Short mmCIF file of C-alpha atoms and ligand atoms in Angstrom, two decimals:
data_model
loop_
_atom_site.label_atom_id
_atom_site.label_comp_id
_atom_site.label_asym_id
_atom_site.label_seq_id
_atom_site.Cartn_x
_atom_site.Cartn_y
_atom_site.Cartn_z
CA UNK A 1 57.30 84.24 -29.85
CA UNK A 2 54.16 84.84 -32.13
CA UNK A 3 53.29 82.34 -34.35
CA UNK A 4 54.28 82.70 -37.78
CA UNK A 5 52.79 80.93 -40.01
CA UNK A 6 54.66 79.12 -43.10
CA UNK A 7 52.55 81.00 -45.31
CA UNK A 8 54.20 84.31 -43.91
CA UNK A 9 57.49 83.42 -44.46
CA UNK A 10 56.97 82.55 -48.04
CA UNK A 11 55.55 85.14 -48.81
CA UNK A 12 58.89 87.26 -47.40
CA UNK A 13 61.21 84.95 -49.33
CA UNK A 14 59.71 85.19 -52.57
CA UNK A 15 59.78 89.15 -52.72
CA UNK A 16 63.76 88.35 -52.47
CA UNK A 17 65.31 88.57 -56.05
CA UNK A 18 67.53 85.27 -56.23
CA UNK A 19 67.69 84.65 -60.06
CA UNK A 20 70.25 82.28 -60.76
CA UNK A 21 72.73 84.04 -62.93
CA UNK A 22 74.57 81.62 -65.37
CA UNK A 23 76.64 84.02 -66.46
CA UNK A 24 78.55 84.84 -63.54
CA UNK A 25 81.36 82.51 -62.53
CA UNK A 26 80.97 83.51 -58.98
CA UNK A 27 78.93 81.31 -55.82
CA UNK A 28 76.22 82.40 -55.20
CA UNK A 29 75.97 83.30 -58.78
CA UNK A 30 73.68 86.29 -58.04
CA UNK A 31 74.00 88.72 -54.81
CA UNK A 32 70.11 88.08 -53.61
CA UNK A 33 70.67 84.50 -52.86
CA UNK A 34 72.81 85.67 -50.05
CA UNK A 35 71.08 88.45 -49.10
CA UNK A 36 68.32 85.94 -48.41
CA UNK A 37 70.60 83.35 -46.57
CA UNK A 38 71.33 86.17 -44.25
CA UNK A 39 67.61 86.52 -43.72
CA UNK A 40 67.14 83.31 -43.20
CA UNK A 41 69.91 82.90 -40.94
CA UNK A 42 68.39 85.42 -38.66
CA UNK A 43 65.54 83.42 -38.92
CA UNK A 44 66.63 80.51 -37.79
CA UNK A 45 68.59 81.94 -35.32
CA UNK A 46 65.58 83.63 -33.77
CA UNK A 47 63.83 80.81 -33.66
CA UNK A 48 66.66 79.13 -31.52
CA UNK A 49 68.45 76.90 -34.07
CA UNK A 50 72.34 75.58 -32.86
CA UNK A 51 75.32 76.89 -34.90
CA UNK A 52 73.63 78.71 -37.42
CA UNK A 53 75.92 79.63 -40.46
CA UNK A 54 75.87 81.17 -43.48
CA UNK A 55 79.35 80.26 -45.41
CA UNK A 56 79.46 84.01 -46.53
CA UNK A 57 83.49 84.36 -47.52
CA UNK A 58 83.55 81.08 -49.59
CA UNK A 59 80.00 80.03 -50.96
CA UNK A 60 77.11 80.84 -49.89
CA UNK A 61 75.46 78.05 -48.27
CA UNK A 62 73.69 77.85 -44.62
CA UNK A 63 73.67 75.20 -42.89
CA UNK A 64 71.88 75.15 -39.14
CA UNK A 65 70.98 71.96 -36.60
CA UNK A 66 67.58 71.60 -34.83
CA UNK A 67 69.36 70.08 -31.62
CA UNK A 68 67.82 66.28 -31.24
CA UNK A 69 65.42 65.75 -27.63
CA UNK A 70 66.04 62.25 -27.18
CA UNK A 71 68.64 60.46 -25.63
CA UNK A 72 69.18 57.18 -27.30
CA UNK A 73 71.31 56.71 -30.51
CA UNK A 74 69.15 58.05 -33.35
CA UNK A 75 70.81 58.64 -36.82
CA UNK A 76 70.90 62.49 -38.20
CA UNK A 77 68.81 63.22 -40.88
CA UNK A 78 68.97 66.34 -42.88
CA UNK A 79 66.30 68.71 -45.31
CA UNK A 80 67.96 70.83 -48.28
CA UNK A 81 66.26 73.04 -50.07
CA UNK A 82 67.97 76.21 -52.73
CA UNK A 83 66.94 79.33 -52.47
CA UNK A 84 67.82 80.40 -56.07
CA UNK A 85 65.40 80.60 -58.86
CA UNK A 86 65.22 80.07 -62.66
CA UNK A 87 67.19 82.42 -64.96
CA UNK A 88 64.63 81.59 -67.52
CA UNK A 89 62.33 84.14 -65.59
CA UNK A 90 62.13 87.54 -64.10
CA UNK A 91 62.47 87.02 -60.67
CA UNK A 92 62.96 91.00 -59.32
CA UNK A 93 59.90 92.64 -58.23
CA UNK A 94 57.81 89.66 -57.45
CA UNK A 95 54.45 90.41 -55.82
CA UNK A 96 52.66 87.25 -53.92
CA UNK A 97 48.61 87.44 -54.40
CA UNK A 98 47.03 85.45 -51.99
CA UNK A 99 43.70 83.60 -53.73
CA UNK A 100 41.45 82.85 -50.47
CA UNK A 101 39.47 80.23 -50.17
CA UNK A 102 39.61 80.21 -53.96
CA UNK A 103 35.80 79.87 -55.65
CA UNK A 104 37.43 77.90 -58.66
CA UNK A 105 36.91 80.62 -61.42
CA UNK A 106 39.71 81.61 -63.70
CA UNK A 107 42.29 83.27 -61.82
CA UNK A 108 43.85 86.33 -64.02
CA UNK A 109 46.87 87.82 -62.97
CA UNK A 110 46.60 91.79 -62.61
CA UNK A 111 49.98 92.93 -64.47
CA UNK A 112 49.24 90.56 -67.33
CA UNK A 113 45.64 89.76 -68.01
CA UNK A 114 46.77 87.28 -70.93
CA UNK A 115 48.06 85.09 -67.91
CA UNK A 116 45.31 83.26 -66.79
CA UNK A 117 45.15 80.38 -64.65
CA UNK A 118 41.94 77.82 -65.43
CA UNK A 119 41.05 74.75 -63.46
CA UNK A 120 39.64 73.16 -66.88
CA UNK A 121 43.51 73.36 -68.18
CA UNK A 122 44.56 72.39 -64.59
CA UNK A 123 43.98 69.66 -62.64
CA UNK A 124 46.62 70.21 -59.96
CA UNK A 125 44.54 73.35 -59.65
CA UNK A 126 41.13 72.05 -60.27
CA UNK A 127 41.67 69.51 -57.12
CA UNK A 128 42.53 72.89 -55.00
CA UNK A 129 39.09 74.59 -55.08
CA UNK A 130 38.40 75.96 -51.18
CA UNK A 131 42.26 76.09 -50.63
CA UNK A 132 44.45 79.46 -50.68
CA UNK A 133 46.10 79.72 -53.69
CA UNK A 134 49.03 82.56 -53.92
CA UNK A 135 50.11 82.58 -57.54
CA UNK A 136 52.85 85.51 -58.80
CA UNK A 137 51.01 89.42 -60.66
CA UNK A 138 51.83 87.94 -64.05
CA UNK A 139 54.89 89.32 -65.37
CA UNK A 140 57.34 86.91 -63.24
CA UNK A 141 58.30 84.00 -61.64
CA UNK A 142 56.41 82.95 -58.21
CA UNK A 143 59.43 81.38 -56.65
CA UNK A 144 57.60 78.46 -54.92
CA UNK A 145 60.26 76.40 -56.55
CA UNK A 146 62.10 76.10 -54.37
CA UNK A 147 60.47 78.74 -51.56
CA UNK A 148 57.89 76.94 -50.80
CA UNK A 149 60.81 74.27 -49.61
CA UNK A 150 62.26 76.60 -47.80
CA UNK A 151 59.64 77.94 -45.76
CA UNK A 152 58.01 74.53 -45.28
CA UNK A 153 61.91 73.60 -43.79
CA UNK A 154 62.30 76.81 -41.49
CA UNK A 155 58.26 76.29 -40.47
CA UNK A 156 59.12 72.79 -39.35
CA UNK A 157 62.00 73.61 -37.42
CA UNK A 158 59.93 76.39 -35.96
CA UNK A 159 57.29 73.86 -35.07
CA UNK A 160 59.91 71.11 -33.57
CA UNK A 161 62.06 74.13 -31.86
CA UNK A 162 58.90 74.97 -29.78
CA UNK A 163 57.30 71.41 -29.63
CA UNK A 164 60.53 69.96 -27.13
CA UNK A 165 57.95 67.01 -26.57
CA UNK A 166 58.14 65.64 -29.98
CA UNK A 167 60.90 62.91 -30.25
CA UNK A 168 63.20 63.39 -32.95
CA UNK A 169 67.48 62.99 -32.94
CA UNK A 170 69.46 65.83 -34.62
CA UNK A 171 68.29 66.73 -38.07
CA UNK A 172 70.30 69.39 -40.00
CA UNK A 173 69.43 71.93 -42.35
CA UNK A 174 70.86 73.37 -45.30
CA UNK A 175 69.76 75.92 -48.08
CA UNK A 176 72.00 75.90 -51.63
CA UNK A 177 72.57 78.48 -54.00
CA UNK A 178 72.41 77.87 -57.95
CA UNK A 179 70.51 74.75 -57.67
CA UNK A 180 68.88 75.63 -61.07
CA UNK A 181 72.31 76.31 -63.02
CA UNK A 182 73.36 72.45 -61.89
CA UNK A 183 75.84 73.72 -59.24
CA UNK A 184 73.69 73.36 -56.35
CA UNK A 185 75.51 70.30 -55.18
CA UNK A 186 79.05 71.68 -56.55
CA UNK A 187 80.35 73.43 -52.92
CA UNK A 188 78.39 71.03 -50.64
CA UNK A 189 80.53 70.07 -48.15
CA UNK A 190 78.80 66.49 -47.03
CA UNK A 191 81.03 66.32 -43.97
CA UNK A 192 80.58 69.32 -42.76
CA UNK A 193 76.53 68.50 -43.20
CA UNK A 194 76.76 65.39 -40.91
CA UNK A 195 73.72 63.48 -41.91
CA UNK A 196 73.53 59.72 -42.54
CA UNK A 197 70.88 60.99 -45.15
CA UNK A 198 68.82 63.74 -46.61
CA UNK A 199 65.71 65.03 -48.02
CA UNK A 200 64.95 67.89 -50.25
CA UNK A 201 62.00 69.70 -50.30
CA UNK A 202 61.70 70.73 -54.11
CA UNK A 203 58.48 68.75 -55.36
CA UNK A 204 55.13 69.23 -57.03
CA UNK A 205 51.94 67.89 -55.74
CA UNK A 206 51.00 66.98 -51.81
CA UNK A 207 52.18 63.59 -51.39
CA UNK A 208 55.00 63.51 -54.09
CA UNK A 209 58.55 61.15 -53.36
CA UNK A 210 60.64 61.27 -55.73
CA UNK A 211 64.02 58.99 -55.59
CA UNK A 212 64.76 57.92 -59.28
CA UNK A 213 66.38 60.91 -61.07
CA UNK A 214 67.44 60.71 -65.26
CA UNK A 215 71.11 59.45 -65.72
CA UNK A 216 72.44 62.67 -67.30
CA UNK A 217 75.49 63.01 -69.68
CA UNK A 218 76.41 66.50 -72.03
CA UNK A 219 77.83 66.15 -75.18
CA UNK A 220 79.68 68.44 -77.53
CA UNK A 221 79.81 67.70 -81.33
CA UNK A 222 82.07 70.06 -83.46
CA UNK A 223 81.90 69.83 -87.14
CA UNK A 224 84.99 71.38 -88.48
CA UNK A 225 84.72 73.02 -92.15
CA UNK A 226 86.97 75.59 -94.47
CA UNK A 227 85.94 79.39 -94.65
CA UNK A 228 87.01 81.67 -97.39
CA UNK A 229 85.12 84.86 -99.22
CA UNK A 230 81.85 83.63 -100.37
CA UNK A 231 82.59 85.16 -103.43
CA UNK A 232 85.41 83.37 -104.31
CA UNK A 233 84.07 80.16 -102.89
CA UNK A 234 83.80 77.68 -105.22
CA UNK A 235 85.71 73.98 -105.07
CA UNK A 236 86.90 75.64 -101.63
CA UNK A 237 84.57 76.33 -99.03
CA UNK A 238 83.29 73.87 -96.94
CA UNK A 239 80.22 75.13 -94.40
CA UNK A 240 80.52 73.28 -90.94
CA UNK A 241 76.73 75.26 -90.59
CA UNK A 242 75.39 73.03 -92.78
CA UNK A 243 76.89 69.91 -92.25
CA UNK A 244 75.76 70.78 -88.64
CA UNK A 245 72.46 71.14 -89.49
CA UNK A 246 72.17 68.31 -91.73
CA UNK A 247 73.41 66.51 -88.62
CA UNK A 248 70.47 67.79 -86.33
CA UNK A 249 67.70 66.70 -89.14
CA UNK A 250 69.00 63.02 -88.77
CA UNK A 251 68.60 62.79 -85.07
CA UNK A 252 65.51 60.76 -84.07
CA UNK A 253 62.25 62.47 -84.40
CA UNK A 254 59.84 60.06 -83.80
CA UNK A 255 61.67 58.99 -80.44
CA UNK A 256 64.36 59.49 -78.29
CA UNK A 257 62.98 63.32 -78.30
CA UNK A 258 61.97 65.64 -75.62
CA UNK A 259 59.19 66.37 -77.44
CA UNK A 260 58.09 62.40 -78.04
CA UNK A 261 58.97 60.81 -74.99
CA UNK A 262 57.45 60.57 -71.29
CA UNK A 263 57.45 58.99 -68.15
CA UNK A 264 60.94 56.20 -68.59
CA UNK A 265 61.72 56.89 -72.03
CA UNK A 266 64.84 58.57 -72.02
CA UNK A 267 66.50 61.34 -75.15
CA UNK A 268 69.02 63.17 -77.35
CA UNK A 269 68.60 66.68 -77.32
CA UNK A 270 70.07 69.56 -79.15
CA UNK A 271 69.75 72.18 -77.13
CA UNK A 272 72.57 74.87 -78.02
CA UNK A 273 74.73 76.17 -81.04
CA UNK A 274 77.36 78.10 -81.78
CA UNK A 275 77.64 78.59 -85.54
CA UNK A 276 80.10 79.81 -88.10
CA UNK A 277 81.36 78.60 -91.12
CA UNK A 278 84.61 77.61 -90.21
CA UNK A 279 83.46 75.73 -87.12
CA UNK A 280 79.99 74.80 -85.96
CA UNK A 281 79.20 73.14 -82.77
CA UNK A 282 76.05 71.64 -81.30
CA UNK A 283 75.75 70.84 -77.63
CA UNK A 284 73.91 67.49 -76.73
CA UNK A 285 72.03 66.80 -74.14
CA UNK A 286 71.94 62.84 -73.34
CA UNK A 287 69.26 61.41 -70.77
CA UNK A 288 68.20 57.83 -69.95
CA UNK A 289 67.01 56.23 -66.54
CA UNK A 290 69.77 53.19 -67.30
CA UNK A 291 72.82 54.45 -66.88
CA UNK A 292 74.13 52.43 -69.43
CA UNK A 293 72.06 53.40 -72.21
CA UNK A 294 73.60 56.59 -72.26
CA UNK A 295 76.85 55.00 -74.19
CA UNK A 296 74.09 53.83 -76.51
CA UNK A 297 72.96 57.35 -76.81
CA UNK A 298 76.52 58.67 -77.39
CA UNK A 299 77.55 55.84 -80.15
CA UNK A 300 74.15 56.99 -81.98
CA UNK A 301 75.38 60.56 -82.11
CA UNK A 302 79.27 59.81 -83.00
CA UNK A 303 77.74 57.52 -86.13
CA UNK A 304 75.39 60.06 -87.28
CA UNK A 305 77.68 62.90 -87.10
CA UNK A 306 80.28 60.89 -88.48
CA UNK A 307 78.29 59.98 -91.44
CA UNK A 308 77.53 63.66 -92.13
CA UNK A 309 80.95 64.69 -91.60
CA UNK A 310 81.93 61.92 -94.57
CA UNK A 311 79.31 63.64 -96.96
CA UNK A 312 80.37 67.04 -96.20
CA UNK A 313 84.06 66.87 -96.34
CA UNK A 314 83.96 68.24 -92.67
CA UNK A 315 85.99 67.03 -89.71
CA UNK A 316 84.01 65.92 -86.60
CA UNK A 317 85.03 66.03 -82.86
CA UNK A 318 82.98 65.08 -79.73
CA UNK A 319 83.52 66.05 -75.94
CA UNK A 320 81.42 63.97 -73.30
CA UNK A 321 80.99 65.53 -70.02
CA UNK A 322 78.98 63.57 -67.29
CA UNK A 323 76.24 65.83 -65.46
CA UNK A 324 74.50 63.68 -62.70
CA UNK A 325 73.41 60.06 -62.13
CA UNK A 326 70.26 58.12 -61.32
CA UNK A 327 69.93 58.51 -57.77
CA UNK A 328 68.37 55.16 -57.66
CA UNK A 329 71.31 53.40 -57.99
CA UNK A 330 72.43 54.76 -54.54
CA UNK A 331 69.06 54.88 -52.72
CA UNK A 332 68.31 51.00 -53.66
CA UNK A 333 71.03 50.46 -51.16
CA UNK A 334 69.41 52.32 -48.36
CA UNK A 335 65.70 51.25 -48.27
CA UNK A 336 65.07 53.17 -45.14
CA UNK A 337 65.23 55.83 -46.63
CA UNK A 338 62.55 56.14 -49.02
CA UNK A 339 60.51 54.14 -46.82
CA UNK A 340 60.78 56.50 -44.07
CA UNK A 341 59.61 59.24 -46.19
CA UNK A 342 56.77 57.30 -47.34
CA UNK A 343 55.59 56.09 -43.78
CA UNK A 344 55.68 60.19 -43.09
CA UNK A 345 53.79 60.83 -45.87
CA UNK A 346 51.26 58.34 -44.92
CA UNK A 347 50.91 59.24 -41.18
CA UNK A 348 50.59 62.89 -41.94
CA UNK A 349 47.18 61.80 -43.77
CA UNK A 350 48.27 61.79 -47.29
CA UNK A 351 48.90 59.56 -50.28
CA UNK A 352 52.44 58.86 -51.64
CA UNK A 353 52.90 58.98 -55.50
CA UNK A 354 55.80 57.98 -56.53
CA UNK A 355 56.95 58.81 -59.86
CA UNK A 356 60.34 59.05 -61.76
CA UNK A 357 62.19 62.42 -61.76
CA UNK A 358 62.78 63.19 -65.70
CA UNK A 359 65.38 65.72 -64.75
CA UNK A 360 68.16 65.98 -61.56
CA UNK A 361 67.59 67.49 -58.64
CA UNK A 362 70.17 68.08 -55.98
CA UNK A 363 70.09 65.10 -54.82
CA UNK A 364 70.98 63.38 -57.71
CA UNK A 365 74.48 64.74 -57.42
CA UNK A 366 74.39 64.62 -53.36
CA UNK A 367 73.53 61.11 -53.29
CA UNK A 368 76.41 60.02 -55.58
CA UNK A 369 78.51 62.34 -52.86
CA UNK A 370 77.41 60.16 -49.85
CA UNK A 371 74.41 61.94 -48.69
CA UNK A 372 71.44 59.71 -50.00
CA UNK A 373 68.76 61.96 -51.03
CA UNK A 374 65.89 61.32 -52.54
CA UNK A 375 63.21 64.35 -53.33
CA UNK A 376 59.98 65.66 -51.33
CA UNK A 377 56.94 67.69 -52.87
CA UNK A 378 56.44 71.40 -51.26
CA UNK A 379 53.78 72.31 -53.24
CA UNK A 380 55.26 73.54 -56.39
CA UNK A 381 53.30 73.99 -59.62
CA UNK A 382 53.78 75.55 -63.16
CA UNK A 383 57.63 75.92 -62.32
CA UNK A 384 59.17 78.43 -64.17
CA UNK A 385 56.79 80.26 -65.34
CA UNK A 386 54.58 83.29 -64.70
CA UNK A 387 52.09 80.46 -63.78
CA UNK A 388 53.93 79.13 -61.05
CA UNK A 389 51.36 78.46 -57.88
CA UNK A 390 51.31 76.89 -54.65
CA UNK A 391 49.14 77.16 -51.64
CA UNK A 392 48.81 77.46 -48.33
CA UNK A 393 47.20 74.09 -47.75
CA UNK A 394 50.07 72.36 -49.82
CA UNK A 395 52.99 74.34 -47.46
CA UNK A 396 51.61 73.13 -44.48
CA UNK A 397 51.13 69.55 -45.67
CA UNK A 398 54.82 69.86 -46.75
CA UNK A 399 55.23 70.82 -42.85
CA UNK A 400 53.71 68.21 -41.72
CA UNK A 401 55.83 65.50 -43.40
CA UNK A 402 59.05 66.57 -42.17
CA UNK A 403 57.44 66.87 -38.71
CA UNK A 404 56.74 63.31 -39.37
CA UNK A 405 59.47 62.31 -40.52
CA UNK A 406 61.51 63.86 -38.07
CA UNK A 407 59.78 61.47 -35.93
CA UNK A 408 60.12 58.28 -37.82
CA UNK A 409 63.51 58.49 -37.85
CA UNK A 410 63.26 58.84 -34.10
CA UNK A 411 61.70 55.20 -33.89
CA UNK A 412 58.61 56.75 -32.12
CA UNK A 413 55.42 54.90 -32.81
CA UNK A 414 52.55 57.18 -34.04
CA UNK A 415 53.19 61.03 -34.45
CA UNK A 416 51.58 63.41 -31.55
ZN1 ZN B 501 63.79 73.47 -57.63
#
């Protein structure tokens, strides 16, 4: 078979439209996410992968097994990556450019020469000068979140497939639909999967493990008021806008903000409205590393709104819905495997950096589901955006971990 590189095949899979659609109640949300399973599934099949499938009828997802070439009892590992992309971007039309042995001058992209990528406003960039950069044309998406997993996934089995010499057991492969609408993990069936653990391949920089994910709650506040003609208002009318917006301008500025908080410091963010007189409603978004502090989080919202609700002569009701977990809490029980991961970072010449997740990822919801799984980089930078980069140097390291860590789980002593 020729050899094709990883760079090759992401570059196919971006040109795939797979914007996440959260409008659509149907899995895959959006018709191009399966269009490119069944291109992947060829894939994979071509390259000489066991049971191959694509779970067309129900959901979407495809699932394949790189057979294992030892003998002795090794446990089954598995790499996830989605193949969706943000619906905060255009993701139709998207046309790869391919920065060569990049010189390290401003990089501007052709269909939108306002978007302009500079090493001074970049380090992740400015540490790339030499390396082949591929960024998007300017007017959408890249797709390297989470492409770039993908192709560094079906690369490596490629690799493994035609490299019978290298000792690994059984690993198993999936790619998810609608990771970025927060169903990624919804249909996965864990059993079916038939790993002891997994990794996905949806990081930033070369090196990156990631395997302590925000504790994630959503909650819905409702202030409840009394419409009647604004003309005829007066002594009567009672504006649930207002009382919901006096709400909002008591939550915490200063901290327990998005826009005032980094690294561990967790927040309460008002993210959505729907607003009318008679009923106003503001959804919530609670995150914290500790679990626990999330009740915190919640009791601060109830009293504030309740307060306002008091002043206003409004009624107040709250709906909590839980979103994901810290994936900590599972993976502090299986120390293998994060260490694994790190030992293949390490032996395939790089540094780990290890650094909190201040979102979810799949496998903050897949770990909680049995499958521990913490998160490995794949090159992705400036996600969702028209900035969005990777390169070719970063896919192949990405490559080169699961190669490795194919083999560390394999008990061999160090990689060929
Ligand atoms: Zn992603």
């Amino acid at each position: 078979m020729p050899d094709v590189t990883v760079l090759d095949r992401f570059l196919r899979y971006v040109t795939v439209d797979t914007r996440a659609d959260d409008s659509s109640a149907s899995c895959p949300s959006s018709p191009g996410q399966l269009a490119l399973q069944k291109l992947l599934a060829g894939e994979l099949r071509e390259i000489g992968l066991a049971d191959v499938d694509v779970d067309v009828d129900d959901n979407g997802y495809l699932m394949a097994t790189i057979p294992a070439t030892v003998a002795r009892d090794v446990p089954t590992i598995g790499f996830v990556a989605h193949v969706d992309t943000s619906p905060e971007m255009p993701g139709v039309n998207v046309t790869p450019i391919v920065h060569r042995a990049w010189d390290g001058r401003d990089i501007v992209l052709p269909d939108d020469p306002t978007a302009i990528l500079r090493a001074a406003e970049q380090p992740e960039l400015a540490a790339q000068i030499g390396h082949d950069i591929v960024t998007a044309s300017g007017t959408t998406l890249l797709g390297a979140d989470d492409k770039a997993g993908v192709a560094a996934i079906v690369a490596a089995a490629a690799h493994l497939v035609s490299h019978p010499e290298i000792p690994h057991g059984r690993i198993r492969i999936a790619f998810t639909p609608d990771e970025e609408i927060g169903r990624g993990a919804n249909r996965f069936d864990v059993a079916r999967f038939g790993a002891s653990c997994a990794y996905t391949l949806d990081g930033g920089n070369r090196g990156e493990l990631e395997f302590e994910s925000f504790s994630a709650d959503v909650m819905r506040v409702t202030f409840i008021g009394f419409n009647t003609h604004p003309g005829y208002a007066k002594g009567k009318m009672v504006n649930a806008i207002k009382a919901a917006a006096r709400f909002i301008d008591r939550l915490p500025q200063d901290r327990l903000s998005p826009e005032t908080t980094a690294e561990y410091g967790g927040y309460v963010h008002p993210y959505q409205m729907e607003p009318s007189v008679d009923r106003t409603s503001v959804r919530v978004l609670l995150r914290d590393f500790v679990t626990a502090a999330l009740r915190a989080q919640q009791r601060l919202v109830e009293d504030l709104a309740g307060q306002v609700a008091r002043e206003t002569g409004t009624r107040v009701e709250f709906d909590v819905q839980e979103q994901y977990r810290n994936m900590r809490e599972v993976l502090d029980r299986y120390p293998d495997v994060v260490g694994k991961a790190r030992e293949a970072i390490r032996r395939a010449g790089l540094t780990p950096i290890e650094k909190p997740i201040r979102g979810g990822t799949d496998g903050s919801r897949l770990s909680f589901m049995g499958l521990p799984t913490p998160n490995l980089f794949a090159g992705e930078h400036n996600f969702h955006s028209r900035l969005e980069w990777t390169s070719r140097q970063d896919l192949e390291a990405a490559v080169a971990v699961v190669v490795e860590l194919a083999q560390v789980w394999a008990g061999g002593s160090k990689g060929e």
